[in-house]
């Protein structure tokens, strides 16, 4: 069926697959952690895959990067100190640094190869890497959090691959307990939490682990993401001493930076959890 | 790459493809209008395709059918007389008939084959076909609208395939002008309008044609739809003597029927048009 050159990712858990038509493979590197590949596509610009899984495309990464950043930062009263775990393509860092309130943004990705590849093939995502507030480290994010001082960070963004391979530890109670310790009062952690359609239980589990880690509120944000399984994705946040369901109402009516996907109305919309998922979340809270 | 049995739909306009793993082909029929096929899939239940394009799956059709029905019906003060053009699988009809205010719902699909196949393979969508308020016709929807009396209908739902083949005429100024004539004051027409990511200009064009047909307001609703191109879909509505951007605020706080995807908060969220699309819409209004 797929004549010509295609990059295909099979999602075995949902018996589905997504393909992009490619014109060239531009780059391939086996780093100590994973295999990075960059392709040119016919309609989606550049495509980066890690171990055969789509990470991002030029065309639709703005949605993911904006939704991993702005809801959390705008829900935090004082988002001064920001830590990004993962995020090696630097697209999340760029969105974070749009916030004037941010005084220091540290990005800790285990694999320098991802950042170097992004600098070469997604330079538009790396335009803030030299911002004086930015600090890039290539290190183990789990150890980083473990060693970070208590109550030292306002927002932690976990911009990782799915919970397999080096990212597996970023979905555990241990990790979220460390995040809780490291966050200041009023602080927020946010982590990508998969597809509401094909893996709603990942979202349920993340609410559970965030609750168990001591957070006072949990909130899922849903958004479209063409290149990820089912095209419908989510991020789930925990608030320390903050009610995330209410924090959105304190976001100022206009933003002082430009976005392509994020809007205040869209922030509210992203929080409108559909009844089928709401029922799963409520059910899990009873047990 | 795709070993085993897969149904693959290629979206040539966006250089992408979506595949579902299938176990069997259950049915195939070449009707006078199109080729209908039904497959069993590993994870998405049954799959119906028409002329090789995915129409619906058991697993995710609830999102589409709810979003084609409830925002329009709940925005209309008196949704008594409803006309569905297309919609042969009867899923939209089922959602429409959840509304107690509806006294009469007429479904006009050109192809009886679609309804018969749905009765056999998606019986859960056809549970309201014998509702005394329902009337199923197998006829040309464009001619039906042309012959319908002026100001006789409250809500018109155009639940059609994409603008190729028999559905092409359902996207024209002629058709929407007829809809305008047939609608009562306070009436609404809604039509699926494609992917905001890969064909935003379809949405822009539909706003234009709805405006040109005389409607007083236009409103796009976006929602996830895994099996359609990019997994992000939309419907666009026109209001006759009604401001659709405000009508949502009059929706009662609780629904008297069950939904899996639709919620009042989600209705607001679906209307949160992202800035990149808002800019395209505003730009087109200037010309």
mmCIF file of C-alpha atoms in Angstrom, chain A:
data_model
loop_
_atom_site.group_PDB
_atom_site.id
_atom_site.type_symbol
_atom_site.label_atom_id
_atom_site.label_comp_id
_atom_site.label_asym_id
_atom_site.label_seq_id
_atom_site.Cartn_x
_atom_site.Cartn_y
_atom_site.Cartn_z
ATOM 1 C CA UNK A 1 0.000 0.000 0.000
ATOM 2 C CA UNK A 2 2.716 2.485 1.017
ATOM 3 C CA UNK A 3 4.642 2.857 -2.225
ATOM 4 C CA UNK A 4 7.678 5.089 -2.207
ATOM 5 C CA UNK A 5 9.566 6.117 0.916
ATOM 6 C CA UNK A 6 7.707 6.284 4.201
ATOM 7 C CA UNK A 7 8.652 6.447 7.846
ATOM 8 C CA UNK A 8 6.191 4.252 9.706
ATOM 9 C CA UNK A 9 5.768 3.924 13.448
ATOM 10 C CA UNK A 10 3.660 1.037 14.645
ATOM 11 C CA UNK A 11 1.780 1.434 17.918
ATOM 12 C CA UNK A 12 1.471 -2.200 18.901
ATOM 13 C CA UNK A 13 -0.670 -1.488 21.961
ATOM 14 C CA UNK A 14 -3.412 0.059 19.846
ATOM 15 C CA UNK A 15 -2.995 -1.913 16.608
ATOM 16 C CA UNK A 16 -2.454 1.307 14.695
ATOM 17 C CA UNK A 17 0.331 2.980 12.773
ATOM 18 C CA UNK A 18 1.235 6.442 11.580
ATOM 19 C CA UNK A 19 3.378 7.161 8.540
ATOM 20 C CA UNK A 20 5.008 10.206 7.031
ATOM 21 C CA UNK A 21 6.257 10.304 3.467
ATOM 22 C CA UNK A 22 9.983 10.978 3.446
ATOM 23 C CA UNK A 23 12.348 12.204 0.792
ATOM 24 C CA UNK A 24 15.688 11.616 2.524
ATOM 25 C CA UNK A 25 17.373 10.375 5.636
ATOM 26 C CA UNK A 26 19.516 13.321 6.686
ATOM 27 C CA UNK A 27 21.244 11.973 9.778
ATOM 28 C CA UNK A 28 21.700 8.900 11.905
ATOM 29 C CA UNK A 29 23.582 8.491 15.164
ATOM 30 C CA UNK A 30 23.748 5.725 17.736
ATOM 31 C CA UNK A 31 24.486 7.579 20.959
ATOM 32 C CA UNK A 32 25.325 5.777 24.231
ATOM 33 C CA UNK A 33 21.598 5.994 25.024
ATOM 34 C CA UNK A 34 19.578 5.664 21.861
ATOM 35 C CA UNK A 35 19.454 5.847 18.083
ATOM 36 C CA UNK A 36 18.659 9.300 16.697
ATOM 37 C CA UNK A 37 17.501 9.659 13.100
ATOM 38 C CA UNK A 38 16.503 12.756 11.137
ATOM 39 C CA UNK A 39 14.451 12.588 7.949
ATOM 40 C CA UNK A 40 13.170 15.100 5.462
ATOM 41 C CA UNK A 41 9.451 14.648 4.764
ATOM 42 C CA UNK A 42 7.266 15.783 1.897
ATOM 43 C CA UNK A 43 4.797 17.822 4.010
ATOM 44 C CA UNK A 44 5.910 17.850 7.659
ATOM 45 C CA UNK A 45 9.355 19.413 7.311
ATOM 46 C CA UNK A 46 12.025 17.569 9.269
ATOM 47 C CA UNK A 47 11.247 14.515 11.379
ATOM 48 C CA UNK A 48 13.289 13.327 14.361
ATOM 49 C CA UNK A 49 12.900 9.777 15.606
ATOM 50 C CA UNK A 50 14.533 8.077 18.572
ATOM 51 C CA UNK A 51 14.775 4.295 18.495
ATOM 52 C CA UNK A 52 12.206 4.288 15.679
ATOM 53 C CA UNK A 53 9.626 6.392 17.562
ATOM 54 C CA UNK A 54 8.604 9.805 16.269
ATOM 55 C CA UNK A 55 9.837 12.558 18.587
ATOM 56 C CA UNK A 56 8.827 15.623 16.609
ATOM 57 C CA UNK A 57 8.209 17.129 13.203
ATOM 58 C CA UNK A 58 8.834 20.710 12.106
ATOM 59 C CA UNK A 59 5.172 21.077 11.274
ATOM 60 C CA UNK A 60 3.352 20.180 14.455
ATOM 61 C CA UNK A 61 5.854 20.381 17.354
ATOM 62 C CA UNK A 62 4.580 23.863 18.295
ATOM 63 C CA UNK A 63 1.476 22.336 19.833
ATOM 64 C CA UNK A 64 3.384 19.974 22.103
ATOM 65 C CA UNK A 65 6.015 22.495 23.172
ATOM 66 C CA UNK A 66 3.474 25.213 23.917
ATOM 67 C CA UNK A 67 1.225 22.867 25.874
ATOM 68 C CA UNK A 68 4.097 21.431 27.905
ATOM 69 C CA UNK A 69 5.104 24.968 28.930
ATOM 70 C CA UNK A 70 2.429 27.630 29.075
ATOM 71 C CA UNK A 71 -0.361 25.996 31.122
ATOM 72 C CA UNK A 72 2.113 25.121 33.898
ATOM 73 C CA UNK A 73 4.066 28.386 33.868
ATOM 74 C CA UNK A 74 0.941 30.545 33.717
ATOM 75 C CA UNK A 75 -0.674 28.545 36.524
ATOM 76 C CA UNK A 76 2.333 29.261 38.768
ATOM 77 C CA UNK A 77 2.262 32.639 40.541
ATOM 78 C CA UNK A 78 6.064 33.028 40.488
ATOM 79 C CA UNK A 79 7.608 30.842 37.755
ATOM 80 C CA UNK A 80 11.145 32.083 38.356
ATOM 81 C CA UNK A 81 13.201 28.912 38.605
ATOM 82 C CA UNK A 82 12.329 26.328 35.932
ATOM 83 C CA UNK A 83 13.799 22.849 35.448
ATOM 84 C CA UNK A 84 13.277 20.892 32.241
ATOM 85 C CA UNK A 85 14.047 17.182 32.459
ATOM 86 C CA UNK A 86 14.611 15.799 28.962
ATOM 87 C CA UNK A 87 13.548 18.300 26.324
ATOM 88 C CA UNK A 88 16.827 17.921 24.450
ATOM 89 C CA UNK A 89 15.373 19.341 21.228
ATOM 90 C CA UNK A 90 15.157 22.671 23.133
ATOM 91 C CA UNK A 91 11.637 23.503 21.887
ATOM 92 C CA UNK A 92 10.222 23.502 25.420
ATOM 93 C CA UNK A 93 13.112 25.683 26.657
ATOM 94 C CA UNK A 94 12.306 28.221 23.938
ATOM 95 C CA UNK A 95 8.664 28.425 25.064
ATOM 96 C CA UNK A 96 9.672 28.641 28.745
ATOM 97 C CA UNK A 97 11.964 31.585 28.058
ATOM 98 C CA UNK A 98 9.102 33.542 26.486
ATOM 99 C CA UNK A 99 7.949 34.135 30.083
ATOM 100 C CA UNK A 100 9.531 37.299 31.453
ATOM 101 C CA UNK A 101 9.022 36.036 35.004
ATOM 102 C CA UNK A 102 11.499 33.202 34.416
ATOM 103 C CA UNK A 103 14.913 34.149 35.806
ATOM 104 C CA UNK A 104 16.650 30.793 35.355
ATOM 105 C CA UNK A 105 15.808 27.772 33.196
ATOM 106 C CA UNK A 106 17.882 24.625 33.529
ATOM 107 C CA UNK A 107 17.533 21.865 30.950
ATOM 108 C CA UNK A 108 18.853 18.424 31.880
ATOM 109 C CA UNK A 109 18.787 15.881 29.059
ATOM 110 C CA UNK A 110 20.786 12.715 29.366
ATOM 111 C CA UNK A 111 21.727 12.699 25.683
ATOM 112 C CA UNK A 112 23.740 15.569 24.220
ATOM 113 C CA UNK A 113 23.236 13.997 20.803
ATOM 114 C CA UNK A 114 19.588 15.096 20.757
ATOM 115 C CA UNK A 115 20.485 18.739 21.330
ATOM 116 C CA UNK A 116 23.278 18.720 18.748
ATOM 117 C CA UNK A 117 20.949 17.149 16.175
ATOM 118 C CA UNK A 118 18.253 19.689 16.991
ATOM 119 C CA UNK A 119 20.702 22.575 16.604
ATOM 120 C CA UNK A 120 21.513 21.303 13.135
ATOM 121 C CA UNK A 121 18.084 20.255 11.884
ATOM 122 C CA UNK A 122 15.590 22.218 14.012
ATOM 123 C CA UNK A 123 17.487 25.493 14.514
ATOM 124 C CA UNK A 124 14.162 27.323 14.977
ATOM 125 C CA UNK A 125 13.745 25.440 18.284
ATOM 126 C CA UNK A 126 17.199 26.399 19.534
ATOM 127 C CA UNK A 127 16.998 30.177 19.222
ATOM 128 C CA UNK A 128 16.921 30.658 22.990
ATOM 129 C CA UNK A 129 19.781 28.299 23.866
ATOM 130 C CA UNK A 130 22.084 31.272 24.353
ATOM 131 C CA UNK A 131 19.631 33.257 26.447
ATOM 132 C CA UNK A 132 21.580 34.291 29.575
ATOM 133 C CA UNK A 133 18.839 32.700 31.712
ATOM 134 C CA UNK A 134 19.321 29.287 30.037
ATOM 135 C CA UNK A 135 21.609 26.555 31.331
ATOM 136 C CA UNK A 136 21.973 23.305 29.395
ATOM 137 C CA UNK A 137 23.267 20.177 31.116
ATOM 138 C CA UNK A 138 23.694 16.715 29.664
ATOM 139 C CA UNK A 139 23.106 14.540 32.634
ATOM 140 C CA UNK A 140 20.746 12.061 34.253
ATOM 141 C CA UNK A 141 17.588 13.967 35.174
ATOM 142 C CA UNK A 142 16.590 11.456 37.846
ATOM 143 C CA UNK A 143 19.903 11.888 39.692
ATOM 144 C CA UNK A 144 19.720 15.658 39.121
ATOM 145 C CA UNK A 145 16.388 15.881 40.903
ATOM 146 C CA UNK A 146 17.616 13.607 43.686
ATOM 147 C CA UNK A 147 20.561 15.929 44.341
ATOM 148 C CA UNK A 148 18.670 19.210 43.972
ATOM 149 C CA UNK A 149 18.063 21.264 47.137
ATOM 150 C CA UNK A 150 14.603 21.169 48.691
ATOM 151 C CA UNK A 151 12.164 23.940 47.760
ATOM 152 C CA UNK A 152 14.462 25.376 45.103
ATOM 153 C CA UNK A 153 12.382 25.199 41.906
ATOM 154 C CA UNK A 154 9.036 26.649 40.816
ATOM 155 C CA UNK A 155 8.175 24.571 37.748
ATOM 156 C CA UNK A 156 9.498 21.169 36.664
ATOM 157 C CA UNK A 157 8.687 20.138 33.100
ATOM 158 C CA UNK A 158 9.340 16.494 32.311
ATOM 159 C CA UNK A 159 9.634 16.447 28.529
ATOM 160 C CA UNK A 160 10.635 12.855 27.995
ATOM 161 C CA UNK A 161 10.056 9.922 25.712
ATOM 162 C CA UNK A 162 7.487 7.306 26.699
ATOM 163 C CA UNK A 163 8.085 5.217 29.833
ATOM 164 C CA UNK A 164 10.523 2.774 28.245
ATOM 165 C CA UNK A 165 14.325 2.877 28.094
ATOM 166 C CA UNK A 166 16.139 5.784 29.774
ATOM 167 C CA UNK A 167 12.835 7.596 30.480
ATOM 168 C CA UNK A 168 11.245 4.782 32.499
ATOM 169 C CA UNK A 169 12.319 6.205 35.860
ATOM 170 C CA UNK A 170 10.613 9.509 35.072
ATOM 171 C CA UNK A 171 7.188 7.970 35.656
ATOM 172 C CA UNK A 172 7.752 6.501 39.131
ATOM 173 C CA UNK A 173 6.616 7.436 42.630
ATOM 174 C CA UNK A 174 10.263 7.886 43.625
ATOM 175 C CA UNK A 175 10.766 10.468 40.921
ATOM 176 C CA UNK A 176 7.592 12.414 41.686
ATOM 177 C CA UNK A 177 8.390 12.326 45.413
ATOM 178 C CA UNK A 178 11.737 13.935 44.603
ATOM 179 C CA UNK A 179 9.951 16.515 42.450
ATOM 180 C CA UNK A 180 7.653 17.308 45.366
ATOM 181 C CA UNK A 181 10.604 17.816 47.714
ATOM 182 C CA UNK A 182 12.445 20.047 45.239
ATOM 183 C CA UNK A 183 9.453 22.258 44.392
ATOM 184 C CA UNK A 184 8.702 25.435 46.310
ATOM 185 C CA UNK A 185 5.217 26.024 47.708
ATOM 186 C CA UNK A 186 2.990 26.960 44.781
ATOM 187 C CA UNK A 187 5.209 24.879 42.506
ATOM 188 C CA UNK A 188 4.115 22.633 39.649
ATOM 189 C CA UNK A 189 5.443 19.507 37.957
ATOM 190 C CA UNK A 190 4.124 18.529 34.523
ATOM 191 C CA UNK A 191 4.838 15.381 32.526
ATOM 192 C CA UNK A 192 3.541 14.083 29.194
ATOM 193 C CA UNK A 193 0.945 11.406 29.907
ATOM 194 C CA UNK A 194 0.020 9.745 26.618
ATOM 195 C CA UNK A 195 -3.139 9.380 24.581
ATOM 196 C CA UNK A 196 -6.525 9.771 26.288
ATOM 197 C CA UNK A 197 -8.008 7.487 23.634
ATOM 198 C CA UNK A 198 -5.584 4.575 23.451
ATOM 199 C CA UNK A 199 -3.933 4.629 26.891
ATOM 200 C CA UNK A 200 -6.243 6.440 29.309
ATOM 201 C CA UNK A 201 -4.887 4.259 32.099
ATOM 202 C CA UNK A 202 -1.509 5.979 31.776
ATOM 203 C CA UNK A 203 -3.274 9.191 32.740
ATOM 204 C CA UNK A 204 -5.086 7.490 35.598
ATOM 205 C CA UNK A 205 -1.792 6.014 36.840
ATOM 206 C CA UNK A 206 -0.068 9.374 36.664
ATOM 207 C CA UNK A 207 -2.800 11.016 38.733
ATOM 208 C CA UNK A 208 -2.314 8.251 41.277
ATOM 209 C CA UNK A 209 1.468 8.589 41.446
ATOM 210 C CA UNK A 210 1.256 12.399 41.677
ATOM 211 C CA UNK A 211 -1.302 12.090 44.478
ATOM 212 C CA UNK A 212 0.813 9.473 46.265
ATOM 213 C CA UNK A 213 3.864 11.738 46.001
ATOM 214 C CA UNK A 214 2.048 14.282 48.152
ATOM 215 C CA UNK A 215 0.842 16.820 45.613
ATOM 216 C CA UNK A 216 -2.281 18.750 46.538
ATOM 217 C CA UNK A 217 -3.860 18.807 43.094
ATOM 218 C CA UNK A 218 -3.638 16.952 39.805
ATOM 219 C CA UNK A 219 -4.671 18.267 36.402
ATOM 220 C CA UNK A 220 -4.574 16.750 32.915
ATOM 221 C CA UNK A 221 -4.314 18.957 29.827
ATOM 222 C CA UNK A 222 -5.255 17.405 26.483
ATOM 223 C CA UNK A 223 -4.225 18.608 23.063
ATOM 224 C CA UNK A 224 -3.933 17.399 19.475
ATOM 225 C CA UNK A 225 -0.583 15.971 18.410
ATOM 226 C CA UNK A 226 -0.668 14.547 14.918
ATOM 227 C CA UNK A 227 2.561 12.540 15.048
ATOM 228 C CA UNK A 228 1.845 10.740 18.346
ATOM 229 C CA UNK A 229 -0.398 7.664 18.695
ATOM 230 C CA UNK A 230 -4.070 8.518 17.989
ATOM 231 C CA UNK A 231 -3.243 12.190 17.299
ATOM 232 C CA UNK A 232 -4.595 13.108 20.736
ATOM 233 C CA UNK A 233 -2.133 13.619 23.549
ATOM 234 C CA UNK A 234 -2.003 14.809 27.137
ATOM 235 C CA UNK A 235 0.190 16.206 29.873
ATOM 236 C CA UNK A 236 -0.571 15.778 33.551
ATOM 237 C CA UNK A 237 0.509 18.169 36.284
ATOM 238 C CA UNK A 238 0.761 18.143 40.044
ATOM 239 C CA UNK A 239 0.465 21.259 42.211
ATOM 240 C CA UNK A 240 2.247 21.689 45.554
ATOM 241 C CA UNK A 241 0.153 23.965 47.735
ATOM 242 C CA UNK A 242 -1.827 25.080 44.702
ATOM 243 C CA UNK A 243 -5.185 24.118 43.204
ATOM 244 C CA UNK A 244 -4.472 23.671 39.501
ATOM 245 C CA UNK A 245 -8.156 23.560 38.589
ATOM 246 C CA UNK A 246 -8.501 27.111 39.850
ATOM 247 C CA UNK A 247 -5.082 28.556 38.944
ATOM 248 C CA UNK A 248 -6.167 28.991 35.314
ATOM 249 C CA UNK A 249 -8.649 31.645 36.429
ATOM 250 C CA UNK A 250 -5.767 33.835 37.606
ATOM 251 C CA UNK A 251 -4.020 33.853 34.214
ATOM 252 C CA UNK A 252 -3.964 37.438 32.870
ATOM 253 C CA UNK A 253 -6.450 38.064 30.047
ATOM 254 C CA UNK A 254 -3.747 38.784 27.469
ATOM 255 C CA UNK A 255 -0.312 37.268 26.991
ATOM 256 C CA UNK A 256 2.795 39.373 26.467
ATOM 257 C CA UNK A 257 4.253 36.851 24.014
ATOM 258 C CA UNK A 258 3.137 35.177 20.791
ATOM 259 C CA UNK A 259 1.853 31.629 20.484
ATOM 260 C CA UNK A 260 0.512 29.564 17.611
ATOM 261 C CA UNK A 261 -1.596 27.069 19.557
ATOM 262 C CA UNK A 262 -1.867 28.192 23.172
ATOM 263 C CA UNK A 263 -4.547 30.661 24.207
ATOM 264 C CA UNK A 264 -6.210 31.323 27.543
ATOM 265 C CA UNK A 265 -9.481 29.942 26.169
ATOM 266 C CA UNK A 266 -7.555 26.934 24.887
ATOM 267 C CA UNK A 267 -5.974 26.495 28.333
ATOM 268 C CA UNK A 268 -9.471 26.175 29.787
ATOM 269 C CA UNK A 269 -10.433 23.891 26.903
ATOM 270 C CA UNK A 270 -7.425 21.622 27.435
ATOM 271 C CA UNK A 271 -8.658 21.079 30.998
ATOM 272 C CA UNK A 272 -12.127 19.961 29.870
ATOM 273 C CA UNK A 273 -11.628 16.277 30.556
ATOM 274 C CA UNK A 274 -14.173 14.221 28.583
ATOM 275 C CA UNK A 275 -16.729 12.308 30.668
ATOM 276 C CA UNK A 276 -15.329 8.858 29.792
ATOM 277 C CA UNK A 277 -11.914 9.849 31.175
ATOM 278 C CA UNK A 278 -13.402 11.714 34.118
ATOM 279 C CA UNK A 279 -15.254 8.527 35.045
ATOM 280 C CA UNK A 280 -12.003 6.500 34.964
ATOM 281 C CA UNK A 281 -10.274 9.094 37.153
ATOM 282 C CA UNK A 282 -13.110 9.188 39.671
ATOM 283 C CA UNK A 283 -13.320 5.426 39.736
ATOM 284 C CA UNK A 284 -9.605 5.094 40.483
ATOM 285 C CA UNK A 285 -9.918 7.535 43.375
ATOM 286 C CA UNK A 286 -12.463 5.244 45.064
ATOM 287 C CA UNK A 287 -10.032 2.324 45.261
#
